C-alpha cells in the first residue's frame, strides 16, 4: 500500500471511530432528557456550592482571597472571571483551584487534592462568585499567558493516542453533526463558563479538567494530570473559546 493511501485509510478509520464513540456518549435518551429538565430546576450541585461556601468562610472569605491575590475586593468577581491566569507570586499560569490550594497553604492548612470532591465544591463556590460576569480571560496579558494559550491550542488539535484522535476530531468548529445531533462545540455551549458542573451520568460534581480527562481516556489518550502545565493550557484555550462567544460564568452547570 502506498503511504498516501495508507494515510487515507487510517484517517477514515479514526474518524469513524471518533463518530462512533461520540455517538454512544452523546445520544440522550428520553429518560435522560426528562431528568435533565427536572434537575434544571433544582441542580443537586447547589449542595456542593453551599458546602464550598462554608469551607471558604473558614478560609477568610472574599477578603482573604482578594488579599492573597492582591486585588481590590470589589473587583474580585471580575478577576475570578479571568482564570486561568498568570499569578506572579505562584510563578505560573494557574487555575483557580490551584490558587485556593495556595491560600490553604498560606494559612497553614493542609491543601485539598485537586481531584477531591471538597476541592470541586470549594472551586464551584468561589467561581460562582463571578456568576453573571462576562468571561474575561486575556490570553495576551503577558508572555506566560501567550505561551500557555499557544500550548493549549496545539494540544487541542494535536493527534494523540492509539486511536489517532485530537480534541478537535470531535469538538470541531462549527460543530460536527452526527446522526442529526450536534456534538458539543465548546465555544458555543460555554464550556469554559459552566464547569464545575453536575454530571447526571455520574451523579456528582465534576470539574472541567476532570471532564477533559474522561474524554482523553475515551479517545485512547493518556489523561493529562490535573493542574499540569498542559492541562491548564487546555483550560486556557477552552475558556478563551467561551469568551470569544461572549459567555458569562454560570456555576454550577448541569450536564449529561
Ligand atoms: C471521540 C470523540 C471525542 C474526542 C476525541 C474528545 N471528546 Fe470531549 N466530548 C465528546 C462528547 C461526545 C462530549 C459530550 C458528551 C455528552 O454530552 O454527554 C464531550 C464533552 C466534552 C467536554 C464537556 C463539554 C461541555 O461543556 O459539556 C469537555 C470539557 C471535553 N469534552 C473535553 C475534551 C478534550 C479536552 C478533548 C481532547 C483531549 C476531547 N474532549 C476529545 C467527544 C469527544
PDB file of N, CA and C in Angstrom, residues 62-128:
ATOM      1  N   UNK A  62     -14.011  36.321  50.901  1.00  0.00           N
ATOM      2  CA  UNK A  62     -13.505  37.155  49.799  1.00  0.00           C
ATOM      3  C   UNK A  62     -12.329  38.026  50.225  1.00  0.00           C
ATOM      4  N   UNK A  63     -12.386  38.525  51.468  1.00  0.00           N
ATOM      5  CA  UNK A  63     -11.326  39.426  51.927  1.00  0.00           C
ATOM      6  C   UNK A  63      -9.977  38.706  51.886  1.00  0.00           C
ATOM      7  N   UNK A  64      -9.949  37.455  52.366  1.00  0.00           N
ATOM      8  CA  UNK A  64      -8.690  36.703  52.401  1.00  0.00           C
ATOM      9  C   UNK A  64      -8.193  36.401  50.989  1.00  0.00           C
ATOM     10  N   UNK A  65      -9.105  36.018  50.097  1.00  0.00           N
ATOM     11  CA  UNK A  65      -8.696  35.687  48.731  1.00  0.00           C
ATOM     12  C   UNK A  65      -8.208  36.935  47.998  1.00  0.00           C
ATOM     13  N   UNK A  66      -8.949  38.032  48.146  1.00  0.00           N
ATOM     14  CA  UNK A  66      -8.559  39.287  47.480  1.00  0.00           C
ATOM     15  C   UNK A  66      -7.180  39.721  47.983  1.00  0.00           C
ATOM     16  N   UNK A  67      -6.981  39.579  49.274  1.00  0.00           N
ATOM     17  CA  UNK A  67      -5.706  39.937  49.866  1.00  0.00           C
ATOM     18  C   UNK A  67      -4.585  39.051  49.321  1.00  0.00           C
ATOM     19  N   UNK A  68      -4.862  37.756  49.255  1.00  0.00           N
ATOM     20  CA  UNK A  68      -3.857  36.821  48.744  1.00  0.00           C
ATOM     21  C   UNK A  68      -3.487  37.143  47.293  1.00  0.00           C
ATOM     22  N   UNK A  69      -4.509  37.478  46.503  1.00  0.00           N
ATOM     23  CA  UNK A  69      -4.280  37.754  45.081  1.00  0.00           C
ATOM     24  C   UNK A  69      -3.862  39.200  44.824  1.00  0.00           C
ATOM     25  N   UNK A  70      -3.864  39.991  45.902  1.00  0.00           N
ATOM     26  CA  UNK A  70      -3.516  41.403  45.774  1.00  0.00           C
ATOM     27  C   UNK A  70      -4.410  42.131  44.783  1.00  0.00           C
ATOM     28  N   UNK A  71      -5.719  41.876  44.895  1.00  0.00           N
ATOM     29  CA  UNK A  71      -6.686  42.632  44.092  1.00  0.00           C
ATOM     30  C   UNK A  71      -7.704  43.294  45.023  1.00  0.00           C
ATOM     31  N   UNK A  72      -8.289  44.354  44.528  1.00  0.00           N
ATOM     32  CA  UNK A  72      -9.333  45.066  45.247  1.00  0.00           C
ATOM     33  C   UNK A  72     -10.536  44.122  45.418  1.00  0.00           C
ATOM     34  N   UNK A  73     -11.015  44.004  46.651  1.00  0.00           N
ATOM     35  CA  UNK A  73     -12.112  43.064  46.904  1.00  0.00           C
ATOM     36  C   UNK A  73     -13.329  43.363  46.020  1.00  0.00           C
ATOM     37  N   UNK A  74     -13.536  44.623  45.715  1.00  0.00           N
ATOM     38  CA  UNK A  74     -14.683  44.997  44.869  1.00  0.00           C
ATOM     39  C   UNK A  74     -14.529  44.480  43.444  1.00  0.00           C
ATOM     40  N   UNK A  75     -13.284  44.197  43.052  1.00  0.00           N
ATOM     41  CA  UNK A  75     -13.044  43.717  41.676  1.00  0.00           C
ATOM     42  C   UNK A  75     -12.795  42.211  41.647  1.00  0.00           C
ATOM     43  N   UNK A  76     -13.027  41.553  42.785  1.00  0.00           N
ATOM     44  CA  UNK A  76     -12.691  40.126  42.873  1.00  0.00           C
ATOM     45  C   UNK A  76     -13.504  39.272  41.892  1.00  0.00           C
ATOM     46  N   UNK A  77     -14.808  39.534  41.789  1.00  0.00           N
ATOM     47  CA  UNK A  77     -15.655  38.725  40.900  1.00  0.00           C
ATOM     48  C   UNK A  77     -15.146  38.813  39.464  1.00  0.00           C
ATOM     49  N   UNK A  78     -14.842  40.029  39.042  1.00  0.00           N
ATOM     50  CA  UNK A  78     -14.345  40.220  37.684  1.00  0.00           C
ATOM     51  C   UNK A  78     -13.001  39.496  37.499  1.00  0.00           C
ATOM     52  N   UNK A  79     -12.184  39.542  38.527  1.00  0.00           N
ATOM     53  CA  UNK A  79     -10.881  38.888  38.468  1.00  0.00           C
ATOM     54  C   UNK A  79     -11.045  37.374  38.348  1.00  0.00           C
ATOM     55  N   UNK A  80     -12.001  36.844  39.115  1.00  0.00           N
ATOM     56  CA  UNK A  80     -12.254  35.392  39.076  1.00  0.00           C
ATOM     57  C   UNK A  80     -12.708  34.965  37.681  1.00  0.00           C
ATOM     58  N   UNK A  81     -13.455  35.839  37.001  1.00  0.00           N
ATOM     59  CA  UNK A  81     -13.962  35.505  35.662  1.00  0.00           C
ATOM     60  C   UNK A  81     -12.855  35.507  34.607  1.00  0.00           C
ATOM     61  N   UNK A  82     -11.600  35.711  35.022  1.00  0.00           N
ATOM     62  CA  UNK A  82     -10.483  35.723  34.069  1.00  0.00           C
ATOM     63  C   UNK A  82      -9.503  34.579  34.233  1.00  0.00           C
ATOM     64  N   UNK A  83      -9.851  33.577  35.050  1.00  0.00           N
ATOM     65  CA  UNK A  83      -8.957  32.422  35.227  1.00  0.00           C
ATOM     66  C   UNK A  83      -9.137  31.432  34.099  1.00  0.00           C
ATOM     67  N   UNK A  84      -8.084  30.585  33.837  1.00  0.00           N
ATOM     68  CA  UNK A  84      -6.733  30.564  34.402  1.00  0.00           C
ATOM     69  C   UNK A  84      -5.956  31.837  34.061  1.00  0.00           C
ATOM     70  N   UNK A  85      -5.074  32.238  34.994  1.00  0.00           N
ATOM     71  CA  UNK A  85      -4.288  33.458  34.883  1.00  0.00           C
ATOM     72  C   UNK A  85      -2.839  33.197  35.263  1.00  0.00           C
ATOM     73  N   UNK A  86      -1.995  34.145  34.847  1.00  0.00           N
ATOM     74  CA  UNK A  86      -0.639  34.134  35.362  1.00  0.00           C
ATOM     75  C   UNK A  86      -0.664  34.838  36.709  1.00  0.00           C
ATOM     76  N   UNK A  87      -0.318  34.107  37.763  1.00  0.00           N
ATOM     77  CA  UNK A  87      -0.272  34.699  39.097  1.00  0.00           C
ATOM     78  C   UNK A  87       1.199  34.781  39.490  1.00  0.00           C
ATOM     79  N   UNK A  88       1.675  36.006  39.570  1.00  0.00           N
ATOM     80  CA  UNK A  88       3.113  36.234  39.718  1.00  0.00           C
ATOM     81  C   UNK A  88       3.685  35.532  40.950  1.00  0.00           C
ATOM     82  N   UNK A  89       2.981  35.644  42.078  1.00  0.00           N
ATOM     83  CA  UNK A  89       3.562  35.054  43.292  1.00  0.00           C
ATOM     84  C   UNK A  89       3.570  33.526  43.237  1.00  0.00           C
ATOM     85  N   UNK A  90       2.823  32.940  42.297  1.00  0.00           N
ATOM     86  CA  UNK A  90       2.877  31.489  42.129  1.00  0.00           C
ATOM     87  C   UNK A  90       3.811  31.106  40.979  1.00  0.00           C
ATOM     88  N   UNK A  91       4.250  32.089  40.235  1.00  0.00           N
ATOM     89  CA  UNK A  91       5.243  31.868  39.183  1.00  0.00           C
ATOM     90  C   UNK A  91       4.737  31.070  37.992  1.00  0.00           C
ATOM     91  N   UNK A  92       3.406  31.025  37.821  1.00  0.00           N
ATOM     92  CA  UNK A  92       2.842  30.153  36.798  1.00  0.00           C
ATOM     93  C   UNK A  92       1.475  30.637  36.346  1.00  0.00           C
ATOM     94  N   UNK A  93       1.059  30.130  35.188  1.00  0.00           N
ATOM     95  CA  UNK A  93      -0.343  30.258  34.799  1.00  0.00           C
ATOM     96  C   UNK A  93      -1.084  29.156  35.553  1.00  0.00           C
ATOM     97  N   UNK A  94      -2.078  29.533  36.355  1.00  0.00           N
ATOM     98  CA  UNK A  94      -2.729  28.556  37.238  1.00  0.00           C
ATOM     99  C   UNK A  94      -4.245  28.646  37.152  1.00  0.00           C
ATOM    100  N   UNK A  95      -4.876  27.543  37.511  1.00  0.00           N
ATOM    101  CA  UNK A  95      -6.325  27.520  37.640  1.00  0.00           C
ATOM    102  C   UNK A  95      -6.719  28.079  39.008  1.00  0.00           C
ATOM    103  N   UNK A  96      -7.992  28.447  39.127  1.00  0.00           N
ATOM    104  CA  UNK A  96      -8.491  28.986  40.387  1.00  0.00           C
ATOM    105  C   UNK A  96      -8.353  27.967  41.528  1.00  0.00           C
ATOM    106  N   UNK A  97      -8.498  26.686  41.200  1.00  0.00           N
ATOM    107  CA  UNK A  97      -8.355  25.647  42.238  1.00  0.00           C
ATOM    108  C   UNK A  97      -6.938  25.637  42.819  1.00  0.00           C
ATOM    109  N   UNK A  98      -5.958  25.879  41.963  1.00  0.00           N
ATOM    110  CA  UNK A  98      -4.573  25.914  42.456  1.00  0.00           C
ATOM    111  C   UNK A  98      -4.325  27.128  43.346  1.00  0.00           C
ATOM    112  N   UNK A  99      -5.011  28.241  43.049  1.00  0.00           N
ATOM    113  CA  UNK A  99      -4.909  29.415  43.908  1.00  0.00           C
ATOM    114  C   UNK A  99      -5.520  29.086  45.279  1.00  0.00           C
ATOM    115  N   UNK A 100      -6.620  28.366  45.279  1.00  0.00           N
ATOM    116  CA  UNK A 100      -7.264  28.016  46.547  1.00  0.00           C
ATOM    117  C   UNK A 100      -6.365  27.092  47.371  1.00  0.00           C
ATOM    118  N   UNK A 101      -5.677  26.200  46.688  1.00  0.00           N
ATOM    119  CA  UNK A 101      -4.686  25.365  47.393  1.00  0.00           C
ATOM    120  C   UNK A 101      -3.605  26.239  48.033  1.00  0.00           C
ATOM    121  N   UNK A 102      -3.111  27.202  47.260  1.00  0.00           N
ATOM    122  CA  UNK A 102      -2.042  28.072  47.763  1.00  0.00           C
ATOM    123  C   UNK A 102      -2.545  28.893  48.951  1.00  0.00           C
ATOM    124  N   UNK A 103      -3.814  29.294  48.891  1.00  0.00           N
ATOM    125  CA  UNK A 103      -4.398  30.046  50.008  1.00  0.00           C
ATOM    126  C   UNK A 103      -4.468  29.164  51.262  1.00  0.00           C
ATOM    127  N   UNK A 104      -4.835  27.902  51.072  1.00  0.00           N
ATOM    128  CA  UNK A 104      -4.869  26.974  52.203  1.00  0.00           C
ATOM    129  C   UNK A 104      -3.484  26.847  52.829  1.00  0.00           C
ATOM    130  N   UNK A 105      -2.485  26.667  51.982  1.00  0.00           N
ATOM    131  CA  UNK A 105      -1.112  26.513  52.478  1.00  0.00           C
ATOM    132  C   UNK A 105      -0.658  27.784  53.199  1.00  0.00           C
ATOM    133  N   UNK A 106      -0.977  28.943  52.595  1.00  0.00           N
ATOM    134  CA  UNK A 106      -0.569  30.221  53.201  1.00  0.00           C
ATOM    135  C   UNK A 106      -1.178  30.382  54.588  1.00  0.00           C
ATOM    136  N   UNK A 107      -2.306  29.729  54.818  1.00  0.00           N
ATOM    137  CA  UNK A 107      -2.949  29.837  56.122  1.00  0.00           C
ATOM    138  C   UNK A 107      -2.593  28.669  57.037  1.00  0.00           C
ATOM    139  N   UNK A 108      -1.575  27.945  56.641  1.00  0.00           N
ATOM    140  CA  UNK A 108      -1.084  26.854  57.480  1.00  0.00           C
ATOM    141  C   UNK A 108      -2.009  25.644  57.509  1.00  0.00           C
ATOM    142  N   UNK A 109      -2.884  25.545  56.510  1.00  0.00           N
ATOM    143  CA  UNK A 109      -3.775  24.381  56.459  1.00  0.00           C
ATOM    144  C   UNK A 109      -3.238  23.368  55.458  1.00  0.00           C
ATOM    145  N   UNK A 110      -3.812  22.169  55.544  1.00  0.00           N
ATOM    146  CA  UNK A 110      -3.445  21.149  54.576  1.00  0.00           C
ATOM    147  C   UNK A 110      -4.253  21.435  53.310  1.00  0.00           C
ATOM    148  N   UNK A 111      -3.586  21.389  52.157  1.00  0.00           N
ATOM    149  CA  UNK A 111      -4.338  21.693  50.926  1.00  0.00           C
ATOM    150  C   UNK A 111      -5.128  20.469  50.464  1.00  0.00           C
ATOM    151  N   UNK A 112      -6.279  20.741  49.870  1.00  0.00           N
ATOM    152  CA  UNK A 112      -7.084  19.650  49.301  1.00  0.00           C
ATOM    153  C   UNK A 112      -6.462  19.182  47.999  1.00  0.00           C
ATOM    154  N   UNK A 113      -6.585  17.901  47.709  1.00  0.00           N
ATOM    155  CA  UNK A 113      -6.198  17.367  46.405  1.00  0.00           C
ATOM    156  C   UNK A 113      -7.068  17.987  45.323  1.00  0.00           C
ATOM    157  N   UNK A 114      -6.473  18.232  44.164  1.00  0.00           N
ATOM    158  CA  UNK A 114      -7.268  18.775  43.054  1.00  0.00           C
ATOM    159  C   UNK A 114      -8.366  17.809  42.631  1.00  0.00           C
ATOM    160  N   UNK A 115      -8.164  16.512  42.902  1.00  0.00           N
ATOM    161  CA  UNK A 115      -9.152  15.521  42.471  1.00  0.00           C
ATOM    162  C   UNK A 115     -10.233  15.271  43.524  1.00  0.00           C
ATOM    163  N   UNK A 116     -10.137  15.950  44.682  1.00  0.00           N
ATOM    164  CA  UNK A 116     -11.086  15.637  45.752  1.00  0.00           C
ATOM    165  C   UNK A 116     -12.414  16.353  45.556  1.00  0.00           C
ATOM    166  N   UNK A 117     -13.475  15.761  46.103  1.00  0.00           N
ATOM    167  CA  UNK A 117     -14.793  16.388  45.937  1.00  0.00           C
ATOM    168  C   UNK A 117     -14.876  17.699  46.722  1.00  0.00           C
ATOM    169  N   UNK A 118     -14.230  17.754  47.891  1.00  0.00           N
ATOM    170  CA  UNK A 118     -14.250  19.024  48.647  1.00  0.00           C
ATOM    171  C   UNK A 118     -13.625  20.152  47.827  1.00  0.00           C
ATOM    172  N   UNK A 119     -12.556  19.842  47.105  1.00  0.00           N
ATOM    173  CA  UNK A 119     -11.936  20.889  46.283  1.00  0.00           C
ATOM    174  C   UNK A 119     -12.879  21.317  45.162  1.00  0.00           C
ATOM    175  N   UNK A 120     -13.553  20.345  44.528  1.00  0.00           N
ATOM    176  CA  UNK A 120     -14.503  20.711  43.471  1.00  0.00           C
ATOM    177  C   UNK A 120     -15.601  21.605  44.030  1.00  0.00           C
ATOM    178  N   UNK A 121     -16.051  21.303  45.254  1.00  0.00           N
ATOM    179  CA  UNK A 121     -17.098  22.107  45.880  1.00  0.00           C
ATOM    180  C   UNK A 121     -16.591  23.519  46.172  1.00  0.00           C
ATOM    181  N   UNK A 122     -15.389  23.589  46.730  1.00  0.00           N
ATOM    182  CA  UNK A 122     -14.795  24.897  47.039  1.00  0.00           C
ATOM    183  C   UNK A 122     -14.608  25.710  45.751  1.00  0.00           C
ATOM    184  N   UNK A 123     -14.082  25.046  44.728  1.00  0.00           N
ATOM    185  CA  UNK A 123     -13.876  25.712  43.437  1.00  0.00           C
ATOM    186  C   UNK A 123     -15.206  26.212  42.871  1.00  0.00           C
ATOM    187  N   UNK A 124     -16.225  25.349  42.946  1.00  0.00           N
ATOM    188  CA  UNK A 124     -17.532  25.734  42.393  1.00  0.00           C
ATOM    189  C   UNK A 124     -18.065  26.967  43.107  1.00  0.00           C
ATOM    190  N   UNK A 125     -17.944  26.986  44.435  1.00  0.00           N
ATOM    191  CA  UNK A 125     -18.466  28.158  45.158  1.00  0.00           C
ATOM    192  C   UNK A 125     -17.694  29.416  44.780  1.00  0.00           C
ATOM    193  N   UNK A 126     -16.374  29.334  44.819  1.00  0.00           N
ATOM    194  CA  UNK A 126     -15.584  30.552  44.572  1.00  0.00           C
ATOM    195  C   UNK A 126     -15.788  31.031  43.133  1.00  0.00           C
ATOM    196  N   UNK A 127     -15.865  30.098  42.177  1.00  0.00           N
ATOM    197  CA  UNK A 127     -16.119  30.529  40.792  1.00  0.00           C
ATOM    198  C   UNK A 127     -17.513  31.142  40.662  1.00  0.00           C
ATOM    199  N   UNK A 128     -18.464  30.613  41.460  1.00  0.00           N
ATOM    200  CA  UNK A 128     -19.840  31.129  41.367  1.00  0.00           C
ATOM    201  C   UNK A 128     -19.947  32.571  41.862  1.00  0.00           C
TER     202      UNK A 128
END
